[in-house]
Coordinates of C-alpha atoms and ligand atoms in Angstrom, one line a residue:
Chain Y
M23 CA -27.9 -1.6 -5.1
K24 CA -26.4 -0.8 -1.7
I25 CA -22.8 0.2 -1.2
L26 CA -20.9 0.1 2.1
V27 CA -17.8 2.2 2.3
T28 CA -15.2 1.8 5.1
V29 CA -14.0 5.1 6.4
K30 CA -11.1 5.5 8.7
E31 CA -9.8 8.4 10.5
V32 CA -6.0 8.1 10.3
A33 CA -3.4 9.6 12.6
T34 CA -1.0 12.1 11.0
V35 CA 2.4 13.0 12.4
E36 CA 4.1 16.3 12.6
D37 CA 7.5 16.8 11.1
E38 CA 9.1 16.8 14.5
F39 CA 7.8 14.3 17.0
E40 CA 8.7 12.1 20.0
I41 CA 7.9 8.5 20.7
E42 CA 6.6 7.4 24.1
G43 CA 6.7 3.7 24.5
T44 CA 5.1 2.1 21.5
A45 CA 3.3 5.2 20.3
I46 CA 3.9 8.7 19.1
A47 CA 3.3 11.2 21.8
E48 CA -0.2 12.6 21.5
Q49 CA 0.7 16.2 21.1
Y50 CA 2.4 15.4 17.7
L51 CA -0.6 13.7 16.2
G52 CA -3.3 15.0 14.1
A53 CA -6.3 13.3 12.4
D54 CA -7.5 13.1 8.8
L55 CA -9.8 11.2 6.6
N56 CA -7.7 8.3 5.1
E57 CA -6.6 9.4 1.7
W58 CA -7.6 6.1 0.0
D59 CA -11.0 6.1 1.6
D60 CA -11.7 9.5 0.2
Y61 CA -11.5 8.0 -3.3
A62 CA -13.7 5.0 -2.2
I63 CA -16.4 7.5 -0.9
E64 CA -16.2 9.4 -4.2
E65 CA -16.7 6.3 -6.2
A66 CA -19.7 5.2 -4.2
V67 CA -21.3 8.7 -4.4
Q68 CA -20.8 8.8 -8.1
L69 CA -22.5 5.4 -8.5
Q70 CA -25.4 6.8 -6.5
E71 CA -25.6 10.0 -8.5
E72 CA -25.7 7.9 -11.7
G73 CA -28.6 5.9 -10.2
V74 CA -26.6 2.7 -10.0
A75 CA -26.7 2.7 -6.2
D76 CA -29.7 3.4 -4.1
E77 CA -27.9 3.8 -0.8
V78 CA -24.4 4.6 0.4
V79 CA -23.6 3.7 4.0
T80 CA -20.2 4.3 5.7
V81 CA -18.7 2.2 8.5
T82 CA -16.0 3.4 10.8
I83 CA -14.3 1.8 13.8
G84 CA -13.3 4.6 16.1
P85 CA -14.1 6.7 19.1
E86 CA -16.5 9.6 19.3
E87 CA -13.7 12.1 18.2
C88 CA -13.7 10.7 14.7
E89 CA -17.2 11.8 14.1
Q90 CA -16.0 14.9 12.4
T91 CA -14.2 12.7 9.9
I92 CA -17.4 10.6 9.4
R93 CA -19.3 13.9 8.8
Q94 CA -16.9 14.7 6.0
A95 CA -17.9 11.5 4.2
L96 CA -21.6 12.3 4.9
A97 CA -21.1 15.8 3.6
K98 CA -19.7 14.4 0.3
G99 CA -22.9 12.5 -0.2
A100 CA -23.0 9.3 1.8
D101 CA -26.5 8.7 3.2
R102 CA -25.8 7.5 6.6
A103 CA -23.0 6.2 8.8
V104 CA -22.3 3.4 11.3
R105 CA -19.6 3.9 13.9
V106 CA -18.4 1.0 16.0
W107 CA -16.8 1.6 19.3
D108 CA -16.5 -0.1 22.7
D109 CA -14.6 0.3 25.9
S110 CA -12.8 -2.9 25.1
L111 CA -11.3 -1.2 22.0
E112 CA -10.1 1.8 24.0
D113 CA -6.9 0.2 25.3
V114 CA -6.0 -1.7 22.3
D115 CA -2.5 -0.7 21.1
L116 CA -2.9 -2.0 17.7
L117 CA -6.0 -3.2 16.0
D118 CA -4.7 -5.9 13.7
V119 CA -6.2 -7.2 10.4
G120 CA -8.0 -10.1 12.2
A121 CA -9.7 -7.8 14.7
K122 CA -10.8 -5.3 12.1
T123 CA -12.1 -8.2 9.9
E124 CA -14.3 -9.5 12.8
I125 CA -15.8 -6.1 13.4
L126 CA -16.3 -5.0 9.8
S127 CA -17.6 -8.5 8.8
A128 CA -20.3 -8.1 11.4
V129 CA -21.4 -4.8 10.0
V130 CA -21.3 -6.1 6.4
E131 CA -23.5 -9.0 7.5
E132 CA -26.0 -6.7 9.1
E133 CA -26.1 -4.2 6.2
D134 CA -26.0 -6.8 3.5
P135 CA -24.6 -4.5 0.7
D136 CA -23.9 -5.6 -2.9
L137 CA -20.6 -3.8 -3.0
V138 CA -18.1 -2.9 -0.3
L139 CA -15.5 -0.3 -1.1
T140 CA -12.5 0.2 1.1
G141 CA -9.3 2.1 0.6
V142 CA -6.3 0.0 -0.6
Q143 CA -4.6 0.8 2.7
S144 CA -4.7 3.3 5.5
G145 CA -2.1 6.1 5.7
D146 CA -1.0 5.4 9.3
D147 CA -0.6 1.7 9.9
S148 CA -0.9 0.6 6.2
W149 CA -1.8 -3.1 6.6
G150 CA -3.4 -3.1 3.1
A151 CA -5.1 -6.4 4.0
T152 CA -8.5 -5.7 5.7
G153 CA -10.7 -5.5 2.6
V154 CA -9.6 -8.8 1.1
S155 CA -9.7 -10.4 4.5
V156 CA -13.3 -9.3 5.1
A157 CA -14.3 -10.6 1.6
E158 CA -12.9 -14.0 2.3
N159 CA -14.4 -14.2 5.7
L160 CA -17.9 -13.5 4.4
G161 CA -17.6 -15.4 1.1
Y162 CA -17.8 -12.2 -0.9
Q163 CA -15.7 -11.9 -4.1
W164 CA -13.0 -9.3 -4.2
G165 CA -10.4 -7.3 -6.0
A166 CA -7.4 -5.5 -4.5
V167 CA -5.9 -2.2 -5.8
V168 CA -8.7 -1.2 -8.1
N169 CA -8.1 2.0 -10.1
H170 CA -11.0 1.8 -12.5
L171 CA -14.5 0.5 -12.1
E172 CA -17.1 0.4 -14.9
H173 CA -20.3 1.8 -13.6
D174 CA -22.7 -0.5 -15.5
L175 CA -22.8 -2.9 -12.5
E176 CA -25.2 -5.8 -12.7
D177 CA -24.1 -9.2 -11.6
A178 CA -20.4 -8.4 -12.0
A179 CA -17.9 -5.5 -11.7
S180 CA -15.5 -4.8 -14.5
V181 CA -12.4 -3.4 -12.9
R182 CA -8.8 -2.5 -13.6
R183 CA -6.3 -3.6 -11.0
E184 CA -3.2 -1.5 -10.9
L185 CA -0.2 -3.7 -10.9
E186 CA 3.4 -2.6 -10.6
G187 CA 5.3 -0.9 -13.4
G188 CA 2.5 0.8 -15.3
V189 CA 0.6 -2.4 -16.0
E190 CA -3.1 -2.8 -15.4
E191 CA -5.1 -6.0 -15.1
L192 CA -8.6 -6.1 -16.6
T193 CA -10.7 -8.2 -14.3
E194 CA -14.4 -9.3 -14.0
I195 CA -15.5 -9.8 -10.5
E196 CA -18.9 -11.3 -9.5
L197 CA -21.0 -9.5 -7.0
P198 CA -21.4 -9.2 -4.1
A199 CA -17.8 -8.1 -3.8
V200 CA -15.3 -6.0 -1.8
L201 CA -13.1 -3.7 -3.9
T202 CA -10.1 -2.0 -2.4
I203 CA -9.8 1.4 -4.1
Q204 CA -6.6 3.0 -5.3
T205 CA -6.0 6.7 -5.4
G206 CA -6.5 8.3 -8.8
I207 CA -9.6 6.3 -9.7
N208 CA -11.6 9.5 -9.6
E209 CA -11.3 13.1 -8.4
P210 CA -12.7 13.3 -4.8
R211 CA -14.9 16.3 -4.4
Y212 CA -14.7 18.9 -1.7
A213 CA -17.7 18.9 0.6
S214 CA -20.0 21.8 -0.3
L215 CA -21.4 24.1 2.3
R216 CA -24.8 22.7 1.6
G217 CA -23.4 19.1 2.0
I218 CA -21.8 20.0 5.3
R219 CA -25.1 21.4 6.6
Q220 CA -27.0 18.3 5.4
A221 CA -24.4 16.0 7.0
Q222 CA -25.3 17.3 10.4
R223 CA -28.8 15.9 10.0
K224 CA -27.8 12.5 8.6
E225 CA -28.1 9.4 10.7
L226 CA -24.9 8.3 12.5
D227 CA -25.5 5.1 14.3
V228 CA -23.2 4.0 17.1
K229 CA -22.8 0.4 17.8
A230 CA -21.0 -1.5 20.5
L231 CA -19.5 -5.0 19.9
A232 CA -22.4 -6.6 21.7
D233 CA -24.9 -4.9 19.3
L234 CA -23.1 -6.7 16.5
D235 CA -22.8 -10.0 18.3
V236 CA -19.0 -9.7 18.2
D237 CA -17.4 -11.4 21.1
E238 CA -14.6 -9.4 22.8
S239 CA -12.2 -12.2 22.5
A240 CA -12.7 -12.2 18.7
I241 CA -11.1 -8.7 18.5
E242 CA -8.1 -9.4 20.6
S243 CA -5.2 -8.6 18.5
E244 CA -2.9 -11.5 17.8
L245 CA -0.1 -9.1 17.3
E246 CA 1.7 -7.3 20.0
L247 CA 3.3 -4.0 19.2
S248 CA 6.5 -4.4 21.1
D249 CA 8.6 -1.5 20.0
M250 CA 8.5 1.8 18.0
Y251 CA 11.6 3.8 17.1
E252 CA 12.8 6.2 14.4
P253 CA 14.5 4.3 11.6
E254 CA 18.2 4.5 11.4
S255 CA 19.3 6.5 8.5
E256 CA 21.0 4.4 5.9
S257 CA 22.8 7.2 4.0
D258 CA 25.2 9.9 5.0
V259 CA 23.2 12.7 3.7
T260 CA 25.0 16.0 3.3
T261 CA 22.6 18.7 4.5
W262 CA 23.4 22.2 3.3
E263 CA 22.7 24.9 5.8
G264 CA 21.9 28.5 5.3
S265 CA 19.5 30.8 3.6
A266 CA 17.7 29.7 0.5
E267 CA 20.2 31.6 -1.7
E268 CA 23.1 29.9 0.0
T269 CA 21.7 26.3 -0.2
A270 CA 20.5 26.9 -3.7
G271 CA 24.1 28.1 -4.5
E272 CA 25.5 24.9 -3.1
L273 CA 23.2 22.7 -5.1
A274 CA 23.9 24.8 -8.2
E275 CA 27.6 24.2 -7.7
L276 CA 27.1 20.4 -7.3
L277 CA 25.1 20.3 -10.5
R278 CA 27.8 22.2 -12.4
D279 CA 30.5 20.0 -11.0
K280 CA 28.6 16.9 -12.2
G281 CA 28.3 18.5 -15.6
V282 CA 24.5 18.1 -15.7
A283 CA 23.7 21.8 -15.7
P284 CA 24.8 24.8 -17.7
Chain R
M6 CA 11.5 -26.7 13.8
T7 CA 10.3 -23.8 11.8
D8 CA 9.3 -24.9 8.3
V9 CA 8.5 -22.1 5.9
L10 CA 6.3 -22.1 2.8
A11 CA 7.2 -19.1 0.5
V12 CA 5.2 -18.2 -2.5
T13 CA 6.8 -17.0 -5.8
D14 CA 5.5 -14.2 -7.9
H15 CA 5.3 -14.1 -11.7
R16 CA 3.5 -12.1 -14.4
R17 CA 3.1 -12.6 -18.1
G18 CA 5.6 -15.5 -18.2
E19 CA 8.3 -13.9 -16.1
L20 CA 9.2 -14.5 -12.5
R21 CA 9.4 -11.3 -10.6
D22 CA 12.5 -10.4 -8.6
V23 CA 10.7 -10.8 -5.3
S24 CA 10.6 -14.5 -6.0
Y25 CA 14.3 -14.7 -5.4
E26 CA 14.2 -12.3 -2.5
I27 CA 11.5 -14.4 -0.7
I28 CA 13.9 -17.4 -0.9
T29 CA 16.5 -15.4 1.1
A30 CA 13.8 -14.3 3.7
G31 CA 12.4 -17.8 4.0
R32 CA 15.8 -19.4 4.3
Q33 CA 16.8 -17.1 7.0
L34 CA 13.6 -17.8 9.0
A35 CA 13.9 -21.5 8.5
D36 CA 17.6 -21.4 9.4
E37 CA 16.9 -19.8 12.8
T38 CA 15.5 -23.1 14.0
G39 CA 16.8 -25.6 11.4
G40 CA 13.6 -26.0 9.5
D41 CA 12.9 -26.6 5.8
L42 CA 12.1 -24.0 3.1
H43 CA 9.3 -25.0 0.7
L44 CA 8.5 -22.9 -2.3
A45 CA 5.1 -22.8 -4.0
V46 CA 5.0 -22.1 -7.7
V47 CA 1.4 -21.6 -8.8
S48 CA 0.1 -21.2 -12.4
G49 CA 2.0 -20.3 -15.5
T50 CA 4.9 -22.4 -16.9
V51 CA 5.5 -24.0 -13.5
D52 CA 8.3 -26.4 -14.5
D53 CA 10.3 -23.6 -16.1
F54 CA 9.7 -21.4 -13.1
A55 CA 10.6 -24.2 -10.6
E56 CA 13.9 -24.7 -12.3
K57 CA 14.7 -21.0 -12.1
V58 CA 13.9 -20.7 -8.4
N59 CA 15.8 -23.8 -7.5
R60 CA 18.5 -21.8 -5.9
E61 CA 20.7 -22.4 -2.9
G62 CA 18.8 -23.0 0.3
V63 CA 15.5 -24.3 -1.1
D64 CA 14.5 -27.7 0.2
A65 CA 11.4 -28.4 -1.8
I66 CA 9.5 -26.8 -4.7
H67 CA 5.8 -27.6 -5.1
T68 CA 4.2 -26.8 -8.5
V69 CA 0.5 -26.2 -9.1
D70 CA -0.1 -26.4 -12.8
Y71 CA -3.4 -24.5 -13.2
G72 CA -4.1 -21.6 -15.5
E73 CA -1.7 -19.2 -17.1
E74 CA -1.9 -16.1 -15.1
F75 CA -2.5 -15.1 -11.5
N76 CA -5.9 -15.7 -10.2
H77 CA -6.4 -15.0 -6.5
D78 CA -8.9 -17.8 -6.0
V79 CA -6.6 -20.4 -7.5
Y80 CA -3.7 -19.1 -5.4
T81 CA -5.8 -19.1 -2.2
Q82 CA -7.0 -22.6 -2.8
A83 CA -3.6 -24.0 -3.8
I84 CA -1.7 -22.3 -0.9
T85 CA -4.2 -23.3 1.8
Q86 CA -4.1 -26.9 0.6
L87 CA -0.3 -26.8 0.6
Y88 CA -0.4 -25.5 4.1
D89 CA -2.6 -28.3 5.2
D90 CA -0.3 -30.8 3.6
L91 CA 3.0 -29.4 4.8
A92 CA 2.0 -27.8 8.1
P93 CA 4.7 -25.1 8.0
Q94 CA 5.0 -22.6 10.8
Y95 CA 5.0 -19.6 8.4
V96 CA 3.6 -18.7 5.0
L97 CA 5.5 -16.0 3.3
A98 CA 4.1 -14.1 0.3
P99 CA 5.4 -11.0 -1.5
N100 CA 3.8 -7.7 -0.5
S101 CA 3.1 -7.1 -4.2
V102 CA -0.2 -6.0 -5.6
N103 CA -1.0 -9.7 -6.3
G104 CA 0.4 -10.8 -2.9
L105 CA -2.1 -8.4 -1.3
D106 CA -4.8 -9.9 -3.4
Y107 CA -4.4 -13.4 -1.9
A108 CA -2.3 -13.4 1.2
P109 CA -5.0 -11.9 3.4
A110 CA -7.5 -14.4 2.1
V111 CA -5.1 -17.3 2.8
A112 CA -4.6 -16.0 6.4
T113 CA -8.4 -15.7 6.9
E114 CA -9.1 -19.1 5.4
L115 CA -6.5 -20.7 7.6
D116 CA -7.5 -18.6 10.6
L117 CA -3.9 -17.3 11.0
P118 CA -2.8 -13.8 11.9
I119 CA -1.2 -11.8 9.1
V120 CA 1.5 -9.2 9.2
T121 CA 2.0 -7.3 6.0
D122 CA 4.8 -5.3 4.4
T123 CA 7.5 -6.6 6.7
I124 CA 11.1 -5.4 6.3
G125 CA 12.6 -7.8 8.9
L126 CA 11.6 -11.2 10.3
E127 CA 13.0 -13.2 13.1
T128 CA 11.8 -16.3 15.0
D129 CA 12.8 -18.5 17.9
G130 CA 10.4 -21.2 16.6
D131 CA 7.4 -19.9 18.5
T132 CA 7.4 -16.2 18.4
L133 CA 7.7 -14.3 15.1
I134 CA 9.1 -10.8 15.4
A135 CA 8.2 -8.8 12.4
T136 CA 9.6 -5.3 11.7
R137 CA 7.5 -3.0 9.7
E138 CA 6.9 0.8 9.2
M139 CA 4.1 3.0 10.1
Y140 CA 3.1 6.6 9.3
G141 CA 4.6 6.4 5.8
G142 CA 8.0 5.4 7.0
K143 CA 8.4 7.9 9.7
V144 CA 8.7 5.2 12.4
E145 CA 9.6 1.5 12.5
T146 CA 7.8 -1.0 14.7
T147 CA 8.4 -4.5 15.9
N148 CA 5.4 -6.7 16.2
E149 CA 5.3 -10.0 18.0
L150 CA 3.1 -13.0 17.1
E151 CA 2.8 -16.4 18.7
G152 CA 2.5 -19.5 16.6
P153 CA 2.0 -19.9 12.9
A154 CA 1.3 -16.9 10.8
V155 CA 1.2 -15.4 7.3
A156 CA 3.7 -12.6 6.5
T157 CA 4.2 -10.6 3.4
I158 CA 7.6 -9.2 2.6
R159 CA 8.4 -5.8 1.1
S160 CA 10.3 -6.1 -2.2
A161 CA 14.0 -5.2 -2.4
E162 CA 14.5 -5.6 1.4
W163 CA 16.2 -9.0 1.2
P164 CA 18.9 -9.8 -1.3
Q165 CA 18.1 -12.2 -4.1
A166 CA 19.1 -15.8 -3.5
E167 CA 21.8 -17.1 -5.8
G168 CA 23.5 -20.3 -6.7
T169 CA 22.0 -23.5 -7.9
G170 CA 20.0 -25.6 -5.5
D171 CA 19.1 -29.2 -5.3
A172 CA 15.6 -29.0 -4.1
S173 CA 13.1 -31.7 -4.8
I174 CA 10.6 -30.5 -7.4
E175 CA 7.1 -32.1 -7.0
T176 CA 3.8 -31.6 -8.6
F177 CA 1.2 -30.7 -6.0
D178 CA -2.3 -32.0 -7.0
A179 CA -4.3 -29.1 -5.6
T180 CA -8.1 -29.6 -6.0
I181 CA -9.2 -26.4 -7.5
D182 CA -12.9 -25.9 -7.1
E183 CA -13.9 -24.0 -10.2
D184 CA -17.3 -22.9 -8.8
A185 CA -15.4 -21.0 -6.1
I186 CA -13.6 -18.9 -8.7
G187 CA -15.4 -15.6 -8.7
S188 CA -13.2 -13.5 -10.8
T189 CA -11.7 -13.7 -14.3
V190 CA -8.7 -11.9 -15.6
N191 CA -9.4 -10.8 -19.2
G192 CA -6.1 -9.2 -20.0
F193 CA -3.5 -6.6 -19.3
E194 CA -2.8 -3.1 -20.5
E195 CA 0.3 -1.0 -20.3
V196 CA -0.4 2.6 -19.4
G197 CA 1.7 5.7 -19.2
G198 CA 3.2 5.9 -22.7
G199 CA 3.3 9.3 -24.4
D200 CA 5.5 12.2 -25.2
V201 CA 8.3 11.9 -22.8
D202 CA 10.2 8.9 -21.5
I203 CA 11.4 9.9 -18.0
S204 CA 13.4 6.7 -17.7
E205 CA 15.7 8.1 -20.4
A206 CA 16.4 11.4 -18.7
D207 CA 19.8 12.3 -17.2
V208 CA 18.4 14.9 -14.8
L209 CA 15.0 14.7 -13.3
V210 CA 13.3 17.5 -11.4
S211 CA 10.7 15.6 -9.5
V212 CA 7.8 17.3 -7.7
G213 CA 5.6 16.0 -5.0
R214 CA 2.6 17.0 -2.9
G215 CA 4.6 19.8 -1.2
I216 CA 3.9 21.9 -4.3
E217 CA 0.3 22.2 -2.9
E218 CA -1.4 23.5 -6.0
E219 CA -1.4 23.0 -9.8
D220 CA -0.8 26.8 -10.2
N221 CA 2.6 26.4 -8.5
L222 CA 3.8 23.8 -11.0
P223 CA 5.4 26.5 -13.4
L224 CA 7.9 27.0 -10.6
I225 CA 9.2 23.5 -11.2
E226 CA 8.9 23.7 -14.9
E227 CA 11.0 26.9 -15.0
L228 CA 13.7 25.1 -13.0
A229 CA 13.7 22.1 -15.3
D230 CA 13.9 24.5 -18.3
A231 CA 16.9 26.3 -16.8
L232 CA 18.6 23.1 -16.1
G233 CA 17.7 21.4 -19.3
A234 CA 16.1 18.7 -17.2
T235 CA 12.9 16.7 -17.4
V236 CA 10.0 17.0 -15.0
S237 CA 8.7 13.9 -13.2
S238 CA 6.6 13.5 -10.1
S239 CA 5.2 11.4 -7.2
R240 CA 1.8 9.9 -7.4
P241 CA -0.5 12.5 -5.9
I242 CA 0.5 15.0 -8.7
V243 CA -0.7 12.5 -11.3
D244 CA -3.7 11.4 -9.3
N245 CA -4.7 15.1 -9.3
G246 CA -4.4 15.2 -13.0
W247 CA -1.7 17.9 -12.9
L248 CA 0.8 15.8 -14.9
P249 CA 0.2 12.8 -17.1
K250 CA 0.7 9.3 -15.9
N251 CA 3.9 8.9 -17.9
R252 CA 5.6 11.3 -15.5
Q253 CA 5.0 9.2 -12.4
V254 CA 8.0 7.7 -10.7
G255 CA 7.5 4.7 -8.5
Q256 CA 6.2 1.2 -8.0
S257 CA 3.1 1.7 -10.2
G258 CA 4.8 4.3 -12.4
K259 CA 8.3 4.3 -14.0
V260 CA 11.6 3.2 -12.7
V261 CA 14.2 5.8 -13.3
T262 CA 18.0 5.9 -13.0
P263 CA 19.1 9.5 -13.9
D264 CA 22.5 11.0 -13.0
V265 CA 20.7 13.4 -10.7
Y266 CA 17.2 13.1 -9.2
I267 CA 16.0 16.2 -7.4
A268 CA 13.0 15.3 -5.2
I269 CA 11.1 18.5 -4.4
G270 CA 8.4 18.2 -1.7
I271 CA 8.4 14.4 -1.9
S272 CA 8.3 12.5 1.4
G273 CA 9.9 9.3 0.0
A274 CA 7.2 6.8 0.6
V275 CA 8.3 3.2 -0.2
Q276 CA 6.3 3.0 -3.4
H277 CA 8.0 6.2 -4.6
V278 CA 11.4 5.1 -3.6
A279 CA 11.0 1.8 -5.5
G280 CA 11.1 3.8 -8.7
M281 CA 14.1 6.2 -8.0
K282 CA 16.5 4.6 -5.6
G283 CA 18.8 3.6 -8.4
S284 CA 19.5 7.3 -9.3
D285 CA 23.2 8.2 -9.1
T286 CA 22.8 11.3 -7.0
I287 CA 19.7 12.1 -5.0
V288 CA 19.0 15.6 -3.8
A289 CA 16.0 16.2 -1.5
I290 CA 14.4 19.6 -0.9
N291 CA 12.0 19.2 1.9
T292 CA 10.8 21.1 5.0
D293 CA 10.8 17.9 7.1
P294 CA 14.2 16.8 8.2
N295 CA 12.8 13.4 9.2
A296 CA 11.1 12.7 5.9
P297 CA 12.0 9.2 4.7
I298 CA 13.5 10.6 1.5
M299 CA 16.4 11.8 3.7
D300 CA 17.5 8.2 4.3
I301 CA 18.3 7.7 0.7
A302 CA 19.3 11.2 -0.3
D303 CA 22.9 12.1 -0.9
Y304 CA 22.3 15.9 -0.4
A305 CA 19.5 17.7 1.3
I306 CA 18.1 21.1 1.7
V307 CA 15.8 21.3 4.7
D308 CA 13.8 24.4 3.7
D309 CA 10.7 25.6 2.0
L310 CA 10.7 24.7 -1.7
F311 CA 8.9 28.0 -2.5
D312 CA 12.1 29.8 -1.4
V313 CA 14.7 27.4 -2.6
V314 CA 13.4 26.5 -6.1
P315 CA 13.2 30.1 -7.4
A316 CA 16.7 30.8 -6.0
L317 CA 18.0 27.7 -7.7
T318 CA 16.3 28.6 -11.0
E319 CA 17.9 32.1 -10.8
E320 CA 21.4 30.5 -10.6
F321 CA 21.0 29.1 -14.1
Q322 CA 19.2 32.0 -15.8
Ligands
LIG21 C1 -0.2 0.1 -4.2 C2 0.4 1.5 -4.1 C3 1.2 2.0 -5.2 C4 1.7 3.3 -5.2 N1 2.5 3.7 -6.2 C5 3.1 4.9 -6.2 C6 4.0 5.3 -7.2 O1 4.3 4.6 -8.2 N2 4.7 6.5 -7.0 C7 4.5 7.3 -5.9 O2 5.1 8.4 -5.9 N3 3.6 6.9 -5.0 C8 2.9 5.7 -5.0 N4 2.1 5.4 -4.1 C9 1.7 6.4 -3.0 C10 2.7 6.6 -1.9 O3 2.3 5.7 -0.9 C11 2.6 8.0 -1.3 O4 1.3 8.3 -1.0 C12 3.1 9.1 -2.3 O5 4.3 8.7 -2.9 C13 3.2 10.4 -1.5 O6 3.6 11.4 -2.4 P1 4.4 12.7 -1.9 O7 5.7 12.3 -1.3 O8 4.4 13.7 -3.1 O9 3.4 13.3 -0.9 P2 3.5 13.4 0.7 O10 3.8 12.0 1.3 O11 2.3 14.1 1.2 O12 4.8 14.3 1.0 C14 4.9 15.6 0.7 C15 6.2 16.1 1.2 O13 6.4 17.4 0.9 C16 7.0 18.1 2.0 N5 6.6 19.5 1.9 C17 5.4 20.1 2.1 N6 5.4 21.4 1.9 C18 6.7 21.7 1.5 C19 7.3 22.9 1.2 N7 6.7 24.1 1.2 N8 8.6 22.8 0.9 C20 9.3 21.7 0.9 N9 8.7 20.5 1.2 C21 7.4 20.5 1.5 C22 6.5 17.4 3.2 O14 7.4 17.6 4.3 C23 6.4 16.0 2.7 O15 7.6 15.3 3.0 C24 1.5 4.1 -4.1 C25 0.7 3.6 -3.0 C26 0.2 2.4 -3.0 C27 -0.6 1.9 -1.9

């Protein structure tokens, strides 16, 4: 069985930042492996270690800079990686669900995996929709927000979907399928030094849209990001100032006033 | 005219609150250009549900009587067929876990753009302007879309529709292709029971990822002890296995309403806030003055928890 895992490098924002136009100014941004994808990688690697999967391939849409993030996934045990990038993607403000679906679908078609694992959402733009969209686009089955997967995979995947309010749904999904993976499904490993060394030698294939037969027009976002701003605060928060002792003293007084503390 | 088709949400025989909120969101969009608001009620006791969602502002309710519980293939088929029949400008779905299990498929199937987790929607009939958050709530964005679209709405952003409506209630004969149903729901399970019920606590000392390591947790426990309070947490603490699932506050954890909720090193992501915004008094201890938790906090200490928490514990020892 072959597993394809989508891996995204997400943008992180510093505590204090400034907005320039419809983006956060570059100097306040960092980069990290998407939290949800980390769990998806771990799940795939465990399936491989148990002999259920023969190959784990990652796919990323992103510029060359994100190769360090891809190497993290390789260091954790993925066999090889595909990275899709193109000049035409360089200037895109916002890659919407439709555009990602077109690109990722092309890679899935080429790789023909039995199982595709994605994160439930990405930590930066949090669409939470790409996995299901890819599945529908390709006629794969799917399950969104999976927090448990039985590893005796044959023709179907037995999963738990995490609903709201501490309720889980027990679902059987025919393969091939796309599962969007929720945090907590496993314990993602840290890459070992040996893993990191090995990752340097693993295959990282770069593809342009033309290599995947994806037409540039297909990835034009239908959404236009027209504004970005800091949300207006809804509450009149009282912020205590001073040393830790002083602010802790204020809070202690409040708690005593409310009669909730000794 | 901008007709809207909004999809209701239910689970285990109960309509979920977002079903009433989506009426408000849909009505508002339809009103902007004088269109009609259609509701879809798919699976379950549809007649009973239809009666309940027949609130002010709903023009028509379409019931699809197929199966007991949510199945995304049934929903996708039913909604795409309703769309073809009604030709609305917008399809609204809840940004619930189930909404996210069918809305993207509906959009893809209909070849429509999708915008998820919206917190504001406006239209002039052609352009949809959707407001949503990025970077875990640190910024808000507006997104413009031409023509028909699918949008999912965040729960608790729109008020619940009230009053009794006089919508037409019609059975919609969706043709469900059973061969295309590729997944089966075999049941449900409640998780997170156990020793402590955090929803009963008067004071919660709640810890988030700011605590960094499991070894630092005693700092929080000592504070809770000194206060006679209960320890709860955000999701990453539970994901890491540092606290059991029954301590998790939020959308997929517990809803809590204590007198005082002290959020320590918790950013206030929407899924967390969903579980604690009903707390009487909210105190945030966080190094980030712009963390979203500040928007709902009553009191805040913008400082390092490793300095503040021990000082606070000392106050009560
Ligand atoms: C479908 C779904 C369901 C979810 N359900 C839930 C749920 O039920 N409950 C839940 O909590 N989350 C849930 N989440 C996850 C949620 O999106 C967030 O990822 C999570 O709440 C973040 O937890 P956090 O605030 O502890 O961590 P972070 O967002 O990482 O925030 C840590 C905070 O600590 C602060 N900090 C760091 N160091 C210090 C210090 N030394 N002193 C003081 N402050 C410090 C930082 O400024 C930051 O604000 C769900 C997500 C999805 C997609």
